Amino acid sequence: MSSSTADPRLASAGPPRRPIRLSWSDERLRAIVWQILVVGIVGSIVWWLWSNTVHNLEVRRIATGFGFLQREAGLPIGESLIDYDPTHSYLRALTVGVLNTLKVAVVGVILATILGTLIGIAKLSKNWLVSKLASFYIEVIRDLPLLLQLLFWYTILQGLPGPRQALNPVDGVFLSNRGMKLPWIEWLPAHNWALLAMVAGAVGTWAYARAMRAKQYADGQPRKIWPAGLALMVGLPLVVWAAHGAPFTPDIPALRGFNFRGGISISPEYFALLLGLVTYTAGFIAEIVRAGIQAVNQGQWEAAEALGMRRAEILKRIVLPQALRVIVPPMTSQYLNLTKNSSLAVAIGYQDIVSIANTTLNQTGQAIEGIAIIMLVYLSISLSISLFMNWYNARIALVER
Amino acid sequence: MKALRLSVTRALGGVALAASLAAPLAAQQAPAAGTATTLDAIRARGSLICGVNTGLAGFAQPDSQGVWRGFDVDYCRAVAAALWNDASRVRYVPTTAQNRFTALQSGEVDMLSRNTTWTLSRDTSLGFDFTGINFYDGQGFMVKASAGVRTARDLNGATICVQPGTTTEQNLTDWARANRIQFTPVVIEQLNDVVQAYVSGRCDAYTTDVSGLASTRSAQARPQEHVILPDVISKEPLGPLVRHGDQRFADLLRWIHYGLIGAEELGITAANVAQAAASDQRPEVQRMLGRTGDLGRMLTVDNAWLLNVIRTVGNYGEVFERNLVPIGLQRGPNALWTNGGLQYSPPFR
Ligand SMILES: N[C@@H](CCC(=O)N[C@@H](CS)C(=O)NCC(=O)O)C(=O)O
């Protein structure tokens, strides 16, 4: 860097350099020696552990390596986002596990954020009952071990009637100890295209809103965004869908034999895990949100009230945007917790990555590889969450002048 | 809280294994030619650490006093009796189907005596040695009597509960594929939880070894509400196992099992064993009970080893009678070969 510095005064700003003397009294020489020593010690410990491991595995004739990933898994898996059957490889089975973990983590993070924010706001409510209820919820949920809560939800869901006596609250919706069954449509490529059009529409709406805001800053005229948004996000997909012949065949669940066929289903295992993770994490998020809102100076409320704004409006336009700066950093660790806690899935039979990797390592005996895979998966997910949250945090940070 | 502790051990099992494998051999009683073996480590410790299941009536379960009892437990007690003539010198470590192998690989237990099926891959790539078949079993299905299911083929479309990390789950998928049967698996690690899921109706059927089904059925409040289907879809030869390389220890376990069977063949029981040692003139009895020859010393234990074992747990028939008949199991293939069964002992000489 210093060579590209234009200002010559900066280049020579550091202390004058003198040559390293080969003497123990030279501070820089000492530093170098220490560093070599530390690296050397750490390196030899790692090497020692590694060679012991290899030797022990060899003596005990335990198989090593990742070759097993290509072997046929033969594992039964109850629910999967991608096509899977037991003739597929361990790699495929583990991928199913990763996707199952993501399925509960992503949905969990979104729902916990919504629920937690609502409860956090409720705790600050001027309504005595609402605020006490919120406090009570936060206390109870945070004081009970999560595993216990998961088992509680799972037991409750198992207590639902069997498929033949399934609850039928709304037409086409069935609730039984086999899970929740919802009507769906026969999914065809046309629906994929429509979905794609909706995503494109959302991007378009965002770009449009940006452009309009820039114009508003220029001439002070507010402009309506929603008509264009509606056209792009609803109209466009409808047109695409119609262009593909507007296929629509409802797929209503019906009892056949042991179970319901058709429609889409949410298993009791997934539902219990999601419910447990969301309600538990929401308790912590609520406290973060409450603290964030209270961190915003009371004067802001008063000033806004003086301008005639309503409380809800103040919260949305003035307080929350500032509170976010306090809220976002601790939120990251809640998201990480939720993701890691999802590994309690094994206790209630939801087949996440830990469950499938554990079974894999049991069937192949390759525990070290199995644990390495689990660690790699969680590390990747956690780092992605951290990176995203850091980026978001930087974006909303106060721009200081 | 048992569940809590177990899932922690399960989660850490693999990590513990990694850590133990990274330590040098001498420090952890693993075998290597000329250095300390597991048997030496057991002797030095003065007690045996035996991996059993988490509580399967008839096989391994603590009674109301907290004393472990069962068919598998008797094999652990027999080892302690052979080594020290003291069956109480055993520490029992409950393991699930899922975490049992890491427990043995890592040295957390000395051996497993835990309805474990002998398979090729467990014998080789998992790094174990099986020491015999003390229970010939096969996999079956249990359903509610009210479900009206007659044979396993009626289970097409059913939801089936199964424990992970077992041959059970693999046989299930093989069987379904071969018979073109569709099923939804519900895979739960803890025995209690998987049984609970079946009982609550989450699953239409529960599948495991027939012996396990009999045990679970007998433990239900109303066993007659559950039926075990006649179909047996696999071979499940169950027996104790040790780490690969523990030959001496494996020899001891193998011959304890044969000793139990040999005693039954010769009509020696817990009640008459002392008498037989003193006055039974048959040469094989005299050798087995350590009155002549040094069979015990060849196994590096006291020459009265089998006398002590039989005095403590009885012969194979008595062990079976005491533990498994109460849960409704018959001898079947586990009868002596002389009675048309498969249990057979090589000669003691
Ligand atoms: N024999 C099979 C299954 C063994 C097994 O774990 N069976 C279950 C059901 S009978 C069991 O013993 N569970 C007891 C436990 O998890 O504590 C195998 O070796 O894979």
mmCIF file of N, CA, C and O and ligand atoms in Angstrom, chain A residues 362-363, chain B residues 52-56 94-98 100-101 114-119 122 137 163-169 189-192 194 206-209 211-213 215-216 236-238, ligand 1:
data_model
loop_
_atom_site.group_PDB
_atom_site.id
_atom_site.type_symbol
_atom_site.label_atom_id
_atom_site.label_comp_id
_atom_site.label_asym_id
_atom_site.label_seq_id
_atom_site.Cartn_x
_atom_site.Cartn_y
_atom_site.Cartn_z
ATOM 1 N N ASN A 362 -23.213 -43.954 12.037
ATOM 2 C CA ASN A 362 -23.485 -45.230 12.695
ATOM 3 C C ASN A 362 -23.407 -46.381 11.700
ATOM 4 O O ASN A 362 -22.847 -47.429 11.983
ATOM 5 N N GLN A 363 -23.976 -46.182 10.520
ATOM 6 C CA GLN A 363 -24.009 -47.274 9.540
ATOM 7 C C GLN A 363 -22.630 -47.507 8.916
ATOM 8 O O GLN A 363 -22.304 -48.627 8.545
ATOM 9 N N VAL B 52 -24.964 -51.505 27.445
ATOM 10 C CA VAL B 52 -26.235 -52.224 27.296
ATOM 11 C C VAL B 52 -27.247 -51.279 26.648
ATOM 12 O O VAL B 52 -26.912 -50.148 26.324
ATOM 13 N N ASN B 53 -28.489 -51.734 26.431
ATOM 14 C CA ASN B 53 -29.457 -50.794 25.857
ATOM 15 C C ASN B 53 -30.082 -49.942 26.966
ATOM 16 O O ASN B 53 -29.769 -50.105 28.137
ATOM 17 N N THR B 54 -30.960 -49.036 26.555
ATOM 18 C CA THR B 54 -31.434 -48.038 27.520
ATOM 19 C C THR B 54 -32.579 -48.541 28.385
ATOM 20 O O THR B 54 -33.070 -47.808 29.229
ATOM 21 N N GLY B 55 -32.999 -49.760 28.149
ATOM 22 C CA GLY B 55 -34.086 -50.260 28.993
ATOM 23 C C GLY B 55 -35.085 -51.050 28.183
ATOM 24 O O GLY B 55 -36.097 -50.513 27.743
ATOM 25 N N LEU B 56 -34.769 -52.313 27.929
ATOM 26 C CA LEU B 56 -35.640 -53.160 27.136
ATOM 27 C C LEU B 56 -35.928 -54.366 28.034
ATOM 28 O O LEU B 56 -35.048 -55.186 28.275
ATOM 29 N N PRO B 94 -25.840 -47.271 29.528
ATOM 30 C CA PRO B 94 -26.933 -47.398 28.563
ATOM 31 C C PRO B 94 -26.561 -46.723 27.245
ATOM 32 O O PRO B 94 -26.040 -45.602 27.251
ATOM 33 N N THR B 95 -26.818 -47.414 26.153
ATOM 34 C CA THR B 95 -26.527 -46.820 24.840
ATOM 35 C C THR B 95 -27.751 -46.991 23.950
ATOM 36 O O THR B 95 -28.472 -47.976 24.058
ATOM 37 N N THR B 96 -27.972 -46.009 23.070
ATOM 38 C CA THR B 96 -29.053 -46.157 22.100
ATOM 39 C C THR B 96 -28.502 -46.907 20.894
ATOM 40 O O THR B 96 -27.288 -47.071 20.747
ATOM 41 N N ALA B 97 -29.427 -47.310 20.032
ATOM 42 C CA ALA B 97 -28.990 -47.987 18.811
ATOM 43 C C ALA B 97 -28.010 -47.085 18.073
ATOM 44 O O ALA B 97 -27.020 -47.526 17.494
ATOM 45 N N GLN B 98 -28.291 -45.779 18.131
ATOM 46 C CA GLN B 98 -27.519 -44.813 17.368
ATOM 47 C C GLN B 98 -26.117 -44.600 17.918
ATOM 48 O O GLN B 98 -25.165 -44.497 17.158
ATOM 49 N N ARG B 100 -24.347 -46.517 20.203
ATOM 50 C CA ARG B 100 -23.625 -47.651 20.787
ATOM 51 C C ARG B 100 -22.261 -47.856 20.143
ATOM 52 O O ARG B 100 -21.290 -48.184 20.828
ATOM 53 N N PHE B 101 -22.161 -47.649 18.827
ATOM 54 C CA PHE B 101 -20.905 -47.992 18.163
ATOM 55 C C PHE B 101 -19.810 -46.981 18.474
ATOM 56 O O PHE B 101 -18.656 -47.352 18.653
ATOM 57 N N ARG B 114 -25.801 -56.004 23.796
ATOM 58 C CA ARG B 114 -26.923 -55.099 23.571
ATOM 59 C C ARG B 114 -27.625 -55.412 22.266
ATOM 60 O O ARG B 114 -27.435 -54.736 21.282
ATOM 61 N N ASN B 115 -28.426 -56.469 22.248
ATOM 62 C CA ASN B 115 -29.103 -56.928 21.028
ATOM 63 C C ASN B 115 -28.591 -56.284 19.731
ATOM 64 O O ASN B 115 -29.308 -55.575 19.047
ATOM 65 N N THR B 116 -27.351 -56.576 19.436
ATOM 66 C CA THR B 116 -26.727 -56.030 18.243
ATOM 67 C C THR B 116 -26.514 -57.128 17.198
ATOM 68 O O THR B 116 -25.978 -58.187 17.514
ATOM 69 N N THR B 117 -26.955 -56.825 15.992
ATOM 70 C CA THR B 117 -26.887 -57.807 14.915
ATOM 71 C C THR B 117 -25.478 -57.885 14.335
ATOM 72 O O THR B 117 -24.845 -56.858 14.067
ATOM 73 N N TRP B 118 -25.015 -59.108 14.155
ATOM 74 C CA TRP B 118 -23.717 -59.370 13.537
ATOM 75 C C TRP B 118 -23.862 -59.171 12.035
ATOM 76 O O TRP B 118 -24.619 -59.896 11.382
ATOM 77 N N THR B 119 -23.170 -58.162 11.498
ATOM 78 C CA THR B 119 -23.181 -57.972 10.041
ATOM 79 C C THR B 119 -21.742 -57.853 9.555
ATOM 80 O O THR B 119 -20.829 -57.581 10.351
ATOM 81 N N ARG B 122 -20.158 -54.288 10.158
ATOM 82 C CA ARG B 122 -19.833 -54.015 11.559
ATOM 83 C C ARG B 122 -18.586 -54.810 11.964
ATOM 84 O O ARG B 122 -17.788 -54.347 12.776
ATOM 85 N N ASP B 137 -32.435 -64.124 15.996
ATOM 86 C CA ASP B 137 -33.653 -63.312 15.952
ATOM 87 C C ASP B 137 -33.965 -62.930 14.511
ATOM 88 O O ASP B 137 -33.212 -63.285 13.588
ATOM 89 N N GLN B 163 -36.319 -47.157 14.757
ATOM 90 C CA GLN B 163 -35.171 -46.488 15.398
ATOM 91 C C GLN B 163 -34.032 -46.349 14.401
ATOM 92 O O GLN B 163 -33.751 -47.301 13.658
ATOM 93 N N PRO B 164 -33.343 -45.207 14.383
ATOM 94 C CA PRO B 164 -32.237 -45.032 13.432
ATOM 95 C C PRO B 164 -30.972 -45.735 13.909
ATOM 96 O O PRO B 164 -30.840 -46.063 15.089
ATOM 97 N N GLY B 165 -30.067 -45.951 12.975
ATOM 98 C CA GLY B 165 -28.792 -46.567 13.329
ATOM 99 C C GLY B 165 -28.912 -48.061 13.534
ATOM 100 O O GLY B 165 -28.091 -48.671 14.200
ATOM 101 N N THR B 166 -29.946 -48.654 12.977
ATOM 102 C CA THR B 166 -30.173 -50.083 13.168
ATOM 103 C C THR B 166 -30.160 -50.798 11.823
ATOM 104 O O THR B 166 -30.325 -50.178 10.774
ATOM 105 N N THR B 167 -29.995 -52.110 11.889
ATOM 106 C CA THR B 167 -30.223 -52.901 10.685
ATOM 107 C C THR B 167 -31.709 -52.825 10.336
ATOM 108 O O THR B 167 -32.080 -52.953 9.183
ATOM 109 N N THR B 168 -32.526 -52.586 11.363
ATOM 110 C CA THR B 168 -33.973 -52.519 11.179
ATOM 111 C C THR B 168 -34.372 -51.544 10.080
ATOM 112 O O THR B 168 -35.180 -51.869 9.210
ATOM 113 N N GLU B 169 -33.808 -50.325 10.138
ATOM 114 C CA GLU B 169 -34.240 -49.327 9.158
ATOM 115 C C GLU B 169 -33.776 -49.710 7.756
ATOM 116 O O GLU B 169 -34.456 -49.447 6.771
ATOM 117 N N GLU B 189 -34.921 -41.574 17.643
ATOM 118 C CA GLU B 189 -33.756 -42.234 18.230
ATOM 119 C C GLU B 189 -34.035 -42.972 19.536
ATOM 120 O O GLU B 189 -33.624 -44.108 19.709
ATOM 121 N N GLN B 190 -34.700 -42.310 20.482
ATOM 122 C CA GLN B 190 -34.876 -42.929 21.791
ATOM 123 C C GLN B 190 -35.946 -44.003 21.754
ATOM 124 O O GLN B 190 -37.042 -43.792 21.236
ATOM 125 N N LEU B 191 -35.645 -45.148 22.379
ATOM 126 C CA LEU B 191 -36.592 -46.256 22.409
ATOM 127 C C LEU B 191 -37.947 -45.816 22.967
ATOM 128 O O LEU B 191 -38.992 -46.066 22.364
ATOM 129 N N ASN B 192 -37.924 -45.133 24.120
ATOM 130 C CA ASN B 192 -39.183 -44.693 24.736
ATOM 131 C C ASN B 192 -40.000 -43.842 23.788
ATOM 132 O O ASN B 192 -41.213 -43.978 23.686
ATOM 133 N N VAL B 194 -39.870 -43.628 20.470
ATOM 134 C CA VAL B 194 -40.363 -44.280 19.258
ATOM 135 C C VAL B 194 -41.559 -45.164 19.619
ATOM 136 O O VAL B 194 -42.566 -45.211 18.905
ATOM 137 N N TYR B 206 -44.925 -50.552 14.269
ATOM 138 C CA TYR B 206 -43.584 -50.362 14.832
ATOM 139 C C TYR B 206 -42.785 -51.577 14.418
ATOM 140 O O TYR B 206 -43.275 -52.700 14.515
ATOM 141 N N THR B 207 -41.579 -51.350 13.900
ATOM 142 C CA THR B 207 -40.781 -52.490 13.473
ATOM 143 C C THR B 207 -39.444 -52.530 14.185
ATOM 144 O O THR B 207 -38.806 -51.483 14.374
ATOM 145 N N THR B 208 -39.054 -53.724 14.628
ATOM 146 C CA THR B 208 -37.726 -53.968 15.153
ATOM 147 C C THR B 208 -37.556 -55.484 15.241
ATOM 148 O O THR B 208 -38.384 -56.233 14.718
ATOM 149 N N ASP B 209 -36.487 -55.941 15.922
ATOM 150 C CA ASP B 209 -36.313 -57.367 16.120
ATOM 151 C C ASP B 209 -37.533 -57.925 16.851
ATOM 152 O O ASP B 209 -38.070 -57.267 17.747
ATOM 153 N N SER B 211 -37.711 -60.042 19.119
ATOM 154 C CA SER B 211 -37.484 -60.068 20.569
ATOM 155 C C SER B 211 -37.785 -58.708 21.178
ATOM 156 O O SER B 211 -38.395 -58.614 22.250
ATOM 157 N N GLY B 212 -37.384 -57.647 20.485
ATOM 158 C CA GLY B 212 -37.650 -56.292 20.966
ATOM 159 C C GLY B 212 -39.146 -56.007 20.968
ATOM 160 O O GLY B 212 -39.673 -55.365 21.881
ATOM 161 N N LEU B 213 -39.838 -56.499 19.940
ATOM 162 C CA LEU B 213 -41.289 -56.298 19.881
ATOM 163 C C LEU B 213 -41.958 -56.999 21.063
ATOM 164 O O LEU B 213 -42.842 -56.428 21.712
ATOM 165 N N SER B 215 -40.692 -57.726 23.905
ATOM 166 C CA SER B 215 -40.373 -56.995 25.122
ATOM 167 C C SER B 215 -41.251 -55.749 25.260
ATOM 168 O O SER B 215 -41.849 -55.494 26.311
ATOM 169 N N THR B 216 -41.337 -54.977 24.174
ATOM 170 C CA THR B 216 -42.132 -53.751 24.205
ATOM 171 C C THR B 216 -43.607 -54.074 24.434
ATOM 172 O O THR B 216 -44.297 -53.401 25.194
ATOM 173 N N GLU B 236 -31.555 -61.731 12.197
ATOM 174 C CA GLU B 236 -30.881 -60.845 13.152
ATOM 175 C C GLU B 236 -30.136 -61.687 14.179
ATOM 176 O O GLU B 236 -30.645 -61.955 15.261
ATOM 177 N N PRO B 237 -28.941 -62.129 13.836
ATOM 178 C CA PRO B 237 -28.149 -62.861 14.819
ATOM 179 C C PRO B 237 -27.550 -61.880 15.821
ATOM 180 O O PRO B 237 -26.720 -61.048 15.462
ATOM 181 N N LEU B 238 -27.988 -61.954 17.077
ATOM 182 C CA LEU B 238 -27.545 -60.987 18.083
ATOM 183 C C LEU B 238 -26.458 -61.592 18.960
ATOM 184 O O LEU B 238 -26.493 -62.781 19.265
HETATM 185 N N1 LIG C 1 -30.576 -55.744 16.012
HETATM 186 C C1 LIG C 1 -30.690 -54.451 15.420
HETATM 187 C C2 LIG C 1 -31.536 -53.523 16.248
HETATM 188 C C3 LIG C 1 -31.008 -53.345 17.626
HETATM 189 C C4 LIG C 1 -31.762 -52.309 18.433
HETATM 190 O O1 LIG C 1 -31.211 -51.282 18.807
HETATM 191 N N2 LIG C 1 -33.021 -52.563 18.720
HETATM 192 C C5 LIG C 1 -33.785 -51.602 19.471
HETATM 193 C C6 LIG C 1 -35.207 -52.019 19.516
HETATM 194 S S1 LIG C 1 -35.401 -53.666 20.109
HETATM 195 C C7 LIG C 1 -33.245 -51.481 20.862
HETATM 196 O O2 LIG C 1 -32.713 -52.403 21.409
HETATM 197 N N3 LIG C 1 -33.383 -50.315 21.461
HETATM 198 C C8 LIG C 1 -33.001 -50.136 22.804
HETATM 199 C C9 LIG C 1 -32.465 -48.766 23.024
HETATM 200 O O3 LIG C 1 -32.402 -47.946 22.107
HETATM 201 O O4 LIG C 1 -32.096 -48.537 24.173
HETATM 202 C C10 LIG C 1 -29.313 -53.876 15.206
HETATM 203 O O5 LIG C 1 -28.361 -54.381 15.757
HETATM 204 O O6 LIG C 1 -29.192 -52.893 14.475
#
